[in-house]
Short mmCIF file of C-alpha atoms in Angstrom, two decimals:
data_model
loop_
_atom_site.label_atom_id
_atom_site.label_comp_id
_atom_site.label_asym_id
_atom_site.label_seq_id
_atom_site.Cartn_x
_atom_site.Cartn_y
_atom_site.Cartn_z
CA MET R 66 -2.23 -2.01 24.58
CA LEU R 67 -0.62 -3.80 21.67
CA HIS R 68 0.46 -6.91 23.59
CA TRP R 69 -2.26 -6.88 26.24
CA GLY R 70 -3.27 -10.50 25.63
CA MET R 71 0.30 -11.72 25.89
CA ASP R 72 0.94 -9.55 28.91
CA SER R 73 -2.09 -11.08 30.61
CA ILE R 74 -1.12 -14.69 30.04
CA ILE R 75 2.27 -13.92 31.62
CA ARG R 76 1.29 -11.30 34.15
CA ILE R 77 -1.79 -12.90 35.72
CA PRO R 78 -0.14 -16.22 36.72
CA LEU R 79 2.84 -14.35 38.18
CA GLN R 80 0.51 -12.07 40.09
CA ILE R 81 -1.37 -15.08 41.47
CA PHE R 82 1.92 -16.67 42.59
CA HIS R 83 2.99 -13.37 44.14
CA GLU R 84 -0.24 -12.99 46.10
CA ASN R 85 -0.41 -16.58 47.30
CA ILE R 86 3.25 -17.36 47.96
CA GLY R 87 4.05 -13.96 49.42
CA GLY R 88 5.94 -10.94 48.14
CA GLY R 89 8.99 -11.72 50.25
CA ILE R 90 9.46 -15.07 48.51
CA LEU R 91 8.41 -13.98 45.02
CA PRO R 92 9.26 -10.24 44.86
CA ILE R 93 7.75 -8.88 41.66
CA GLU R 94 6.19 -5.59 40.66
CA MET R 95 4.10 -5.07 37.55
CA ASP R 96 4.78 -2.10 35.33
CA ARG R 97 4.48 -1.23 31.66
CA ASN R 98 5.64 1.71 29.60
CA SER R 99 2.29 2.47 27.97
CA LYS R 100 3.85 5.25 25.87
CA ASP R 101 6.39 2.95 24.22
CA GLN R 102 6.19 3.37 20.45
CA GLY R 103 9.65 2.07 19.69
CA THR R 104 12.08 4.95 20.01
CA THR R 105 10.68 6.19 23.34
CA THR R 106 11.81 3.13 25.23
CA ILE R 107 15.27 3.12 23.70
CA GLY R 108 15.67 6.77 24.53
CA ASN R 109 15.11 6.49 28.25
CA LYS R 110 16.07 2.82 28.60
CA ARG R 111 12.75 1.96 30.21
CA PRO R 112 11.62 -1.60 29.43
CA GLY R 113 8.22 -2.26 27.92
CA PHE R 114 6.93 -4.71 30.53
CA LEU R 115 7.76 -6.98 33.42
CA CYS R 116 9.99 -9.59 31.78
CA TRP R 117 10.54 -7.26 29.18
CA THR R 118 9.85 -6.86 25.51
CA ASN R 119 10.37 -6.31 21.77
CA ASN R 120 12.97 -8.40 19.98
CA ASN R 121 14.73 -5.61 18.09
CA GLU R 122 15.16 -3.52 21.23
CA LEU R 123 16.08 -6.14 23.83
CA GLU R 124 19.83 -5.73 23.64
CA GLU R 125 19.64 -1.96 23.21
CA LYS R 126 17.53 -1.58 26.35
CA PHE R 127 19.95 -3.63 28.42
CA ASN R 128 23.30 -3.14 26.72
CA LYS R 129 24.84 -3.39 30.16
CA PHE R 130 23.55 -4.24 33.61
CA ASP R 131 24.34 -1.36 35.91
CA HIS R 132 24.87 -2.76 39.40
CA MET R 133 23.68 0.58 40.76
CA TYR R 134 20.14 -0.43 39.81
CA PHE R 135 20.25 -4.14 38.98
CA GLY R 136 22.29 -5.39 41.93
CA ASN R 137 24.16 -8.64 41.29
CA ILE R 138 21.74 -9.93 38.66
CA GLN R 139 23.56 -11.69 35.80
CA PHE R 140 20.66 -12.12 33.39
CA MET R 141 17.29 -10.68 32.43
CA ILE R 142 14.34 -12.83 31.34
CA CYS R 143 12.27 -11.25 28.59
CA TYR R 144 10.04 -11.98 25.65
CA ALA R 145 9.76 -10.64 22.12
CA ALA R 146 6.31 -10.31 20.57
CA ALA R 147 4.96 -9.73 17.07
CA GLY R 148 1.24 -10.04 16.51
CA THR R 149 0.12 -13.28 18.19
CA ARG R 150 3.61 -14.76 18.19
CA LEU R 151 6.16 -14.53 20.97
CA ARG R 152 9.42 -16.06 22.07
CA PHE R 153 11.19 -16.04 25.42
CA PHE R 154 14.82 -14.99 25.80
CA ALA R 155 17.42 -14.36 28.46
CA ILE R 156 19.81 -11.44 28.13
CA ASP R 157 23.19 -12.48 29.48
CA GLY R 158 24.44 -9.59 31.60
CA SER R 159 27.72 -11.12 32.76
CA PRO R 160 30.63 -8.73 32.06
CA ASN R 161 32.62 -11.12 29.85
CA THR R 162 29.81 -11.92 27.43
CA ASN R 163 30.37 -10.93 23.80
CA PRO R 164 27.48 -9.00 22.19
CA PRO R 165 26.62 -11.71 19.60
CA SER R 166 25.89 -14.23 22.36
CA ARG R 167 24.09 -11.91 24.76
CA LEU R 168 20.60 -12.93 23.61
CA VAL R 169 19.91 -16.55 24.58
CA SER R 170 16.74 -18.22 23.34
CA LEU R 171 14.67 -19.93 26.05
CA SER R 172 11.83 -21.19 23.87
CA ASN R 173 10.71 -21.83 20.35
CA GLN R 174 8.43 -19.34 18.64
CA LEU R 175 4.98 -19.67 20.20
CA ASP R 176 1.55 -18.55 19.02
CA VAL R 177 -1.08 -17.55 21.58
CA ASN R 178 -3.82 -18.65 19.17
CA ASN R 179 -2.53 -22.21 19.43
CA ARG R 180 -3.91 -24.10 22.44
CA ARG R 181 -0.78 -26.21 22.90
CA ASP R 182 1.42 -23.12 22.72
CA ARG R 183 -0.69 -21.40 25.37
CA VAL R 184 -0.04 -24.34 27.69
CA SER R 185 3.68 -24.06 26.89
CA ILE R 186 3.59 -20.36 27.76
CA LEU R 187 2.00 -21.12 31.12
CA CYS R 188 4.66 -23.75 31.83
CA ILE R 189 7.38 -21.23 31.01
CA VAL R 190 5.76 -18.66 33.31
CA VAL R 191 5.77 -21.21 36.14
CA ASN R 192 9.48 -21.77 35.53
CA ILE R 193 10.06 -18.00 35.53
CA ALA R 194 8.41 -17.83 38.95
CA ARG R 195 10.71 -20.62 40.14
CA ILE R 196 13.74 -18.72 38.84
CA ILE R 197 12.65 -15.50 40.56
CA ARG R 198 12.25 -17.40 43.81
CA THR R 199 15.71 -18.95 43.40
CA VAL R 200 17.49 -15.62 42.78
CA ASN R 201 15.43 -13.75 45.37
CA ASN R 202 18.46 -12.98 47.54
CA THR R 203 20.28 -11.21 44.69
CA ILE R 204 17.37 -8.99 43.68
CA PRO R 205 17.81 -5.40 44.97
CA GLU R 206 15.37 -4.41 47.69
CA MET R 207 14.84 -0.98 46.18
CA ILE R 208 13.12 -0.71 42.81
CA ILE R 209 14.48 2.10 40.62
CA PRO R 210 11.98 3.00 37.87
CA LEU R 211 14.38 4.02 35.10
CA GLY R 212 12.94 6.60 32.74
CA LYS R 213 9.75 7.09 34.73
CA ARG R 214 9.02 10.56 36.08
CA LEU R 215 8.58 10.50 39.84
CA LYS R 216 6.53 13.31 41.29
CA THR R 217 7.52 14.65 44.68
CA GLU R 218 5.80 17.42 46.60
CA LYS R 219 7.14 20.24 44.42
CA SER R 220 9.42 18.64 41.83
CA MET R 221 9.64 15.95 39.17
CA ILE R 222 12.56 13.49 39.21
CA THR R 223 13.51 11.26 36.27
CA ILE R 224 16.17 8.62 36.87
CA LEU R 225 18.01 7.69 33.68
CA SER R 226 20.72 5.14 33.00
CA ASP R 227 23.52 7.71 33.26
CA SER R 228 22.01 10.71 35.04
CA VAL R 229 19.15 12.10 37.11
CA GLU R 230 16.97 14.92 35.83
CA LYS R 231 15.23 17.27 38.24
CA ARG R 232 12.47 19.67 37.19
CA VAL R 233 10.75 22.27 39.35
CA SER R 234 8.19 24.88 38.42
CA VAL R 235 9.77 28.29 39.04
CA GLU R 236 6.88 29.17 41.33
CA TYR R 237 8.29 26.58 43.75
CA LEU R 238 11.95 27.46 43.23
CA PRO R 239 13.28 29.16 46.40
CA PHE R 240 14.61 32.73 46.09
CA ALA R 241 13.35 33.02 42.50
CA GLY R 242 12.20 36.63 42.79
CA ASN R 243 15.21 37.53 40.66
CA LEU R 244 15.13 34.45 38.45
CA ASP R 245 18.24 35.20 36.40
CA GLY R 246 20.19 35.95 39.55
CA ARG R 247 18.97 32.74 41.18
CA ILE R 248 19.94 30.59 38.20
CA ASN R 249 23.38 32.21 38.14
CA PHE R 250 23.79 31.53 41.86
CA LEU R 251 22.81 27.86 41.57
CA SER R 252 24.97 27.42 38.47
CA GLY R 253 27.93 28.80 40.38
CA MET R 254 27.27 26.57 43.39
CA TYR R 255 26.95 23.39 41.33
CA GLU R 256 30.11 24.36 39.45
CA TYR R 257 31.93 25.02 42.73
CA ALA R 258 30.98 21.51 43.95
CA LYS R 259 32.47 19.80 40.89
CA GLY R 260 35.11 17.22 41.70
CA HIS R 261 34.69 17.43 45.46
CA PRO R 262 33.74 14.37 47.55
CA GLY R 263 30.55 14.38 49.54
CA LEU R 264 28.71 16.64 47.09
CA VAL R 265 26.35 16.00 44.20
CA GLN R 266 27.94 16.35 40.76
CA VAL R 267 26.18 18.20 37.97
CA LYS R 268 26.05 17.03 34.35
CA GLU R 269 24.04 19.88 32.85
CA GLY R 270 23.79 23.10 34.82
CA PRO R 271 20.53 24.79 35.88
CA SER R 272 18.30 26.35 33.23
CA VAL R 273 14.71 27.56 32.88
CA SER R 274 12.45 26.73 29.95
CA ARG R 275 9.99 29.08 28.28
CA GLN R 276 7.25 27.24 30.16
CA GLY R 277 8.80 28.32 33.45
CA ILE R 278 10.30 24.97 34.41
CA TYR R 279 13.63 24.90 36.22
CA LYS R 280 15.80 21.95 35.17
CA VAL R 281 19.12 20.53 36.29
CA VAL R 282 20.68 17.23 35.17
CA LEU R 283 22.86 15.49 37.74
CA GLU R 284 25.64 13.03 37.12
CA THR R 285 25.40 11.61 40.63
CA ARG R 286 23.17 8.56 40.93
CA GLY R 287 22.49 6.59 44.07
CA HIS R 288 20.02 5.14 46.50
CA VAL R 289 18.02 6.63 49.33
CA CYS R 290 20.24 6.82 52.40
CA GLN R 291 19.24 4.10 54.87
CA LEU R 292 21.45 3.69 57.93
CA SER R 293 21.31 0.77 60.34
CA ASN R 294 24.03 1.39 62.94
CA GLU R 295 26.44 3.96 64.38
CA ASP R 296 29.33 2.94 62.13
CA GLU R 297 27.25 3.70 59.05
CA ALA R 298 26.09 6.97 60.62
CA ARG R 299 29.74 7.90 61.25
CA ALA R 300 30.76 7.10 57.67
CA MET R 301 27.85 9.13 56.32
CA SER R 302 28.71 12.03 58.62
CA GLN R 303 32.35 12.11 57.58
CA ASN R 304 31.49 12.06 53.87
CA VAL R 305 28.73 14.66 54.04
CA LEU R 306 30.60 16.99 56.39
CA THR R 307 33.60 16.83 54.05
CA GLY R 308 31.36 18.12 51.28
CA LEU R 309 29.64 20.64 53.52
CA ASN R 310 33.02 21.95 54.66
CA TRP R 311 33.92 22.69 51.04
CA LEU R 312 30.64 24.53 50.45
CA HIS R 313 31.19 26.62 53.57
CA LYS R 314 34.67 27.58 52.42
CA GLY R 315 33.06 29.00 49.30
CA GLY R 316 30.58 31.05 51.32
CA TYR R 317 27.62 28.76 50.59
CA VAL R 318 25.16 27.25 53.07
CA HIS R 319 22.91 24.32 52.17
CA ARG R 320 19.95 25.22 54.42
CA ASP R 321 18.08 21.93 53.89
CA ILE R 322 20.09 19.28 55.73
CA ARG R 323 17.83 16.23 55.87
CA LEU R 324 18.31 12.50 55.32
CA PRO R 325 16.26 12.57 52.07
CA ASN R 326 18.89 14.98 50.72
CA ILE R 327 21.69 12.47 51.24
CA LEU R 328 22.35 9.70 48.73
CA PHE R 329 24.10 6.39 49.24
CA ILE R 330 26.45 5.56 46.34
CA PRO R 331 27.04 1.78 46.22
CA GLY R 332 30.41 0.65 44.96
CA ASP R 333 32.22 3.90 45.80
CA ALA R 334 34.88 2.94 48.32
CA ASP R 335 36.14 6.50 48.90
CA CYS R 336 32.88 8.39 49.36
CA LYS R 337 29.68 6.41 49.79
CA TYR R 338 27.43 9.31 50.78
CA VAL R 339 26.80 12.64 49.08
CA LEU R 340 24.76 15.75 49.87
CA ILE R 341 22.29 16.66 47.12
CA ASP R 342 19.58 19.24 46.41
CA PHE R 343 21.14 22.72 46.39
CA GLU R 344 17.91 24.48 45.46
CA HIS R 345 17.30 25.87 48.97
CA ALA R 346 20.91 27.02 49.34
CA ASN R 347 22.10 30.59 49.72
CA VAL R 348 25.02 32.63 51.01
CA ASP R 349 26.35 32.40 54.55
CA GLY R 350 24.71 34.83 56.97
CA LEU R 351 21.53 35.54 55.02
CA VAL R 352 18.77 37.08 57.14
CA THR R 353 15.59 35.08 56.62
CA SER R 354 12.00 35.51 57.73
CA GLU R 355 10.70 32.15 56.49
CA ARG R 356 11.71 28.88 58.09
CA LEU R 357 11.88 25.42 56.59
CA LYS R 358 9.83 22.78 58.35
CA ASP R 359 12.81 21.02 59.98
CA TRP R 360 14.22 24.16 61.57
CA ASP R 361 13.65 25.01 65.21
CA ASN R 362 14.23 28.04 67.44
CA LYS R 363 17.98 27.35 67.66
CA THR R 364 18.62 27.01 63.93
CA LEU R 365 19.07 30.73 63.23
CA THR R 366 21.17 33.27 65.07
CA GLU R 367 19.55 35.82 67.36
CA HIS R 368 19.49 38.16 64.36
CA ASN R 369 17.63 35.58 62.22
CA GLU R 370 20.69 34.76 60.14
CA TYR R 371 21.26 31.34 58.64
CA THR R 372 24.99 30.62 58.89
CA THR R 373 27.43 27.76 58.44
CA GLN R 374 26.81 27.02 62.12
CA SER R 375 23.12 26.62 61.29
CA ASP R 376 24.00 23.90 58.77
CA LEU R 377 26.00 22.04 61.42
CA TYR R 378 23.20 22.43 63.95
CA GLN R 379 20.69 20.98 61.49
CA PHE R 380 23.07 18.14 60.69
CA GLY R 381 23.34 17.30 64.39
CA LYS R 382 19.57 17.44 64.74
CA MET R 383 19.22 14.98 61.87
CA LEU R 384 21.74 12.63 63.52
CA ARG R 385 19.94 12.77 66.86
CA ASP R 386 16.66 11.91 65.19
CA LEU R 387 18.25 8.74 63.79
CA ASP R 388 18.73 7.56 67.39
CA MET R 389 21.69 5.31 66.61
CA VAL R 390 24.69 7.32 67.86
CA ASN R 391 25.22 5.88 71.34
CA SER R 392 28.98 5.79 71.93
CA GLU R 393 30.49 8.26 74.38
CA ALA R 394 32.42 10.04 71.62
CA GLY R 395 29.31 10.09 69.46
CA ARG R 396 27.18 11.65 72.18
CA LYS R 397 29.83 14.32 72.75
CA PHE R 398 29.78 15.03 69.04
CA LEU R 399 26.01 15.47 69.05
CA ASP R 400 26.18 17.68 72.13
CA GLY R 401 28.82 19.86 70.46
CA LEU R 402 26.67 20.31 67.37
CA ARG R 403 23.62 21.13 69.49
CA ASP R 404 25.34 23.74 71.67
CA LYS R 405 27.28 25.02 68.62
CA SER R 406 30.68 24.56 70.25
CA ILE R 407 31.75 22.51 67.22
CA ASN R 408 32.35 24.64 64.16
CA ILE R 409 33.31 24.05 60.56
CA GLN R 410 37.02 24.41 61.36
CA ASN R 411 37.12 21.55 63.87
CA VAL R 412 34.12 19.35 63.06
CA LEU R 413 36.09 16.75 61.08
CA HIS R 414 38.80 16.57 63.76
CA HIS R 415 36.42 15.38 66.47
CA GLU R 416 37.36 12.20 68.33
CA TRP R 417 34.23 10.46 67.01
CA PHE R 418 35.95 10.21 63.61
CA ARG R 419 39.22 8.77 64.93
#
């Protein structure tokens, strides 16, 4: 790699501190965009390395700090390198900073071939470690690898600064026997969900490439849903069931109600949780012979139909598995979903939501 020597003199001391002090006190993770040749990094906003690189691109890579991914961090420590020379900077991410003053120099120009400069670099790295330790409480717990393709079991997810791109080989796309019909169905469903709370919002509708790759670009960005108490479970339920209710009114069923298919949207006071991943969806009442892994013998009707009631049953099953709904009203709610006495017309009027 072009700056391997410089990376090492910065990376190795930080890694030693991380291993000996403990990750909880010095939370760092090493990563480099090995494919960065200038325009690549700007395009997907993925930084070049840990404290992160290239003088001409620094401000373009971090033209704003999105609290969705950066938390309450007000600055980013970085370095710019050219040949054997480098210089450390801080990018001021506070909202009132004018662009000309965003890049703040933290050091003079240093040369790794100069012994005294190498000592200076090590001293700066020690101070960086001290800074990381000081701001530890403001660093987000979840690391979001912007611009990096994340491979799941059957899909590829790329999280960008303003969208999320999902790709699936058509061989893994459910109900793709009639591919054109399936794409039209999913396009209609994503379009139907537009503007409605509790549902993922699409930026670019579904399409299939010549290579047989299904692609959809989503406007909704968020974090993995992690609940810690009944109040949070109630808020999530109200948001997601609001979205699910709208889908059901349109004749759609989701069919894959699971916690991984629910996102938490920080900073959204009105709707903090949304239901995502429509790719397993279909019409209400479809007879099916194949079952998803989270279904059980009560999911389908006696005629093997997946209905709106099946969605509610699966939602209740997911809530029970969380094991955090313990109030009397909450237990009644779970019982009603399990015995299917609660339906889409009355689910949001249950006493648990009052």
